[in-house]
Coordinates of C-alpha atoms in Angstrom, one line a residue:
M1 CA -5.5 -25.6 -14.6
P2 CA -6.5 -22.1 -13.7
R3 CA -3.9 -19.7 -12.4
I4 CA -5.1 -18.2 -9.1
I5 CA -4.0 -14.7 -8.2
L6 CA -3.5 -14.5 -4.4
F7 CA -2.6 -11.6 -2.1
T8 CA -0.2 -12.4 0.7
L9 CA -2.2 -12.7 3.9
L10 CA -1.3 -12.1 7.5
C11 CA 1.4 -14.5 8.8
W12 CA 1.4 -15.2 12.5
F13 CA 4.4 -17.1 14.1
S14 CA 4.0 -19.6 16.8
G15 CA 4.9 -18.4 20.3
S16 CA 5.3 -14.7 21.1
V17 CA 4.9 -12.2 18.3
F18 CA 7.2 -9.2 18.4
A19 CA 7.1 -6.0 16.4
A20 CA 9.9 -5.3 13.9
Q21 CA 11.0 -1.9 12.6
L22 CA 10.4 -0.6 9.1
S23 CA 12.6 2.4 8.3
A24 CA 13.0 4.6 5.3
E25 CA 16.3 5.9 4.1
N26 CA 18.0 8.0 1.3
G27 CA 15.4 10.7 1.4
L28 CA 12.3 8.5 1.5
E29 CA 9.5 9.1 3.9
L30 CA 6.5 7.0 4.9
L31 CA 3.2 8.8 4.3
L32 CA 0.5 6.2 4.9
I33 CA 0.3 2.8 6.5
N34 CA -2.8 0.8 5.8
G35 CA -4.7 3.9 4.9
K36 CA -3.7 5.9 7.9
K37 CA -1.1 8.7 8.3
A38 CA 2.2 7.2 9.3
K39 CA 2.7 9.7 12.1
S40 CA -0.5 8.3 13.7
Y41 CA 1.9 5.4 14.7
G42 CA 4.3 7.8 16.3
K43 CA 6.0 11.2 16.0
H44 CA 8.8 10.0 13.9
A45 CA 7.0 7.1 12.2
D46 CA 7.5 8.8 8.8
K47 CA 11.1 7.6 9.1
A48 CA 10.9 4.5 11.3
V49 CA 7.9 2.6 12.7
D50 CA 7.4 -0.6 14.6
L51 CA 5.0 -3.0 13.0
Y52 CA 3.7 -6.5 13.9
P53 CA 4.1 -9.4 11.4
A54 CA 1.5 -8.7 8.7
T55 CA 1.2 -7.5 5.1
Y56 CA 1.0 -3.7 5.0
Q57 CA 0.0 -1.2 2.3
I58 CA 2.6 1.5 2.4
V59 CA 2.5 4.9 0.6
A60 CA 5.9 6.5 0.4
R61 CA 7.7 9.3 -1.5
F62 CA 11.1 10.9 -1.8
D63 CA 11.4 14.4 -0.2
D64 CA 14.9 15.6 0.1
E65 CA 17.5 18.2 -0.9
V66 CA 19.1 17.8 -4.4
K67 CA 21.4 19.9 -6.5
R68 CA 20.0 22.1 -9.3
G69 CA 23.2 23.3 -10.9
A70 CA 25.2 25.1 -8.2
R71 CA 22.2 25.6 -6.0
S72 CA 20.3 23.3 -3.7
T73 CA 16.5 22.7 -4.0
I74 CA 13.9 20.3 -2.5
F75 CA 12.7 17.6 -4.8
T76 CA 9.4 15.9 -3.8
S77 CA 8.3 13.0 -5.8
K78 CA 4.7 11.7 -6.3
P79 CA 3.5 9.3 -3.7
Y80 CA 3.8 5.6 -4.5
I81 CA 1.9 2.5 -3.2
L82 CA 3.9 -0.5 -2.1
T83 CA 3.1 -3.8 -0.4
V84 CA 5.5 -4.7 2.5
A85 CA 5.4 -8.1 4.3
M86 CA 6.7 -7.6 7.8
G87 CA 8.1 -10.5 9.8
E88 CA 10.2 -10.5 12.9
D89 CA 13.3 -8.9 11.3
D90 CA 13.8 -5.1 10.9
L91 CA 13.5 -3.9 7.3
V92 CA 14.8 -0.8 5.5
L93 CA 13.0 0.7 2.5
T94 CA 15.5 2.5 0.3
I95 CA 16.4 3.7 -3.2
P96 CA 19.7 4.7 -4.7
R97 CA 21.1 8.0 -3.3
L98 CA 19.9 10.9 -5.5
K99 CA 22.1 13.9 -5.6
F100 CA 20.9 15.9 -8.5
E101 CA 17.4 17.1 -9.6
S102 CA 17.9 15.7 -13.1
Q103 CA 18.8 12.4 -11.6
A104 CA 15.8 12.3 -9.3
T105 CA 13.4 13.3 -12.2
A106 CA 14.8 10.5 -14.4
F107 CA 14.7 7.9 -11.5
F108 CA 11.0 8.5 -10.7
R109 CA 9.9 7.9 -14.3
K110 CA 10.3 4.3 -13.4
P111 CA 11.4 4.0 -9.7
S112 CA 13.0 0.8 -8.2
W113 CA 12.5 0.2 -4.5
T114 CA 14.7 -2.0 -2.4
L115 CA 13.6 -3.7 0.9
T116 CA 16.7 -4.7 2.9
N117 CA 16.4 -7.3 5.7
K118 CA 18.8 -5.9 8.4
T119 CA 19.3 -9.4 9.9
T120 CA 20.1 -11.4 6.8
G121 CA 21.2 -8.6 4.5
L122 CA 18.8 -10.0 1.8
N123 CA 17.6 -7.4 -0.6
T124 CA 14.1 -7.6 -2.2
N125 CA 12.9 -5.5 -5.1
L126 CA 9.4 -4.1 -4.6
Q127 CA 6.9 -3.2 -7.3
S128 CA 5.1 0.1 -6.9
E129 CA 2.2 2.0 -8.3
K130 CA 2.0 5.8 -8.5
L131 CA -0.9 7.2 -6.4
V132 CA -2.8 9.3 -8.9
G133 CA -4.7 12.3 -7.6
S134 CA -7.9 13.8 -8.9
G135 CA -6.5 17.3 -9.8
F136 CA -4.7 20.2 -8.2
G137 CA -4.4 19.9 -4.4
S138 CA -5.7 16.3 -4.5
F139 CA -2.9 15.1 -2.2
K140 CA -3.7 17.6 0.6
N141 CA -5.9 14.8 1.9
M142 CA -3.7 11.8 1.3
E143 CA -6.0 9.5 3.3
Q144 CA -8.9 10.3 1.1
A145 CA -6.8 9.7 -2.0
I146 CA -5.7 6.2 -0.9
A147 CA -9.3 5.5 0.3
D148 CA -10.5 6.2 -3.2
Y149 CA -7.8 4.0 -4.7
N150 CA -8.6 1.1 -2.4
R151 CA -12.3 1.4 -3.1
K152 CA -11.7 1.2 -6.8
N153 CA -9.3 -1.7 -6.5
G154 CA -11.2 -3.8 -3.9
I155 CA -8.6 -3.4 -1.2
V156 CA -9.7 -3.7 2.5
F157 CA -8.0 -4.0 5.8
E158 CA -8.9 -6.8 8.1
D159 CA -7.2 -7.6 11.4
G160 CA -4.5 -5.1 10.7
Q161 CA -3.6 -6.5 7.3
A162 CA -4.2 -5.3 3.7
Q163 CA -6.2 -7.7 1.6
N164 CA -6.9 -7.3 -2.1
L165 CA -10.3 -8.9 -2.6
E166 CA -9.9 -8.8 -6.3
E167 CA -6.8 -10.8 -6.3
V168 CA -8.3 -13.3 -3.8
L169 CA -11.4 -13.8 -5.9
V170 CA -10.3 -13.4 -9.5
S171 CA -8.8 -16.4 -11.4
V172 CA -7.5 -16.3 -14.9
E173 CA -7.9 -19.4 -17.0
E174 CA -5.2 -20.5 -19.5
N175 CA -7.4 -19.3 -22.4
G176 CA -7.4 -15.8 -20.8
S177 CA -11.0 -16.0 -19.5
V178 CA -11.6 -14.4 -16.1
S179 CA -13.9 -15.8 -13.4
I180 CA -14.8 -14.7 -9.9
D181 CA -14.6 -17.4 -7.3
G182 CA -14.8 -17.4 -3.5
D183 CA -17.5 -17.5 -0.9
T184 CA -20.6 -15.3 -1.1
F185 CA -19.5 -13.1 1.9
T186 CA -16.1 -12.3 0.3
Q187 CA -17.8 -11.4 -3.0
L188 CA -20.2 -9.1 -1.2
K189 CA -17.3 -7.4 0.4
L190 CA -15.6 -6.9 -3.0
W191 CA -18.7 -5.3 -4.5
Y192 CA -19.3 -3.2 -1.4
T193 CA -15.8 -1.7 -1.6
K194 CA -16.5 -0.6 -5.2
A195 CA -19.9 1.0 -4.5
T196 CA -20.4 4.7 -4.3
D197 CA -21.5 6.3 -1.1
E198 CA -25.1 6.5 -2.5
E199 CA -25.0 2.9 -3.6
K200 CA -23.8 1.8 -0.1
K201 CA -26.6 3.8 1.5
S202 CA -29.2 2.2 -0.7
F203 CA -27.7 -1.3 -0.1
R204 CA -27.7 -0.8 3.7
K205 CA -31.4 0.3 3.5
W206 CA -32.2 -2.8 1.4
M207 CA -30.5 -5.1 4.0
I208 CA -32.5 -3.6 6.8
E209 CA -35.7 -4.1 4.8
Q210 CA -34.8 -7.7 4.2
D211 CA -34.3 -8.3 8.0
F212 CA -37.9 -7.2 8.6
Q213 CA -39.5 -9.3 5.9

């Protein structure tokens, strides 16, 4: 029996749908939400933002004052990619409180993120992936950095939700062999996200030519 890898899809609730708040604490800040700057959602959306029930791709980092010996300094971590499933309850993204630079440096070698449901008090540990830049100054355009990451990993946004096409399509057999399943349209979307700008241009030209044949 093949093991199918699925990405959590948008979850709509019956009746009225209300936005819930995602907030960041203990020195964390929200940088990007579904590929867009967090502050495009509001002036203070880097710390707290209202989101409708859906699965969101969040890019966050630590940026706060810590101690270096007797002095204070600002420690800024690399940006990390997380997946957050929003429902109708307010959620808090947090990490342990970091007071010293050495403590922060050690923590972000293998960070652990906690998502706390403010209604139930339930804590969920989140997996993360460091957003790798392409060199010096690569994070000056954070939106471009995540766009490159999403293109390489087959991630698209549809109806306000993040969808990993690779995880929807790829199935792993018990013997370790990999196959690509799914309808033709979804497969086309996967390959299109992985194409270069020049390849996309050539593909669009080819599609137009097919329409006139």
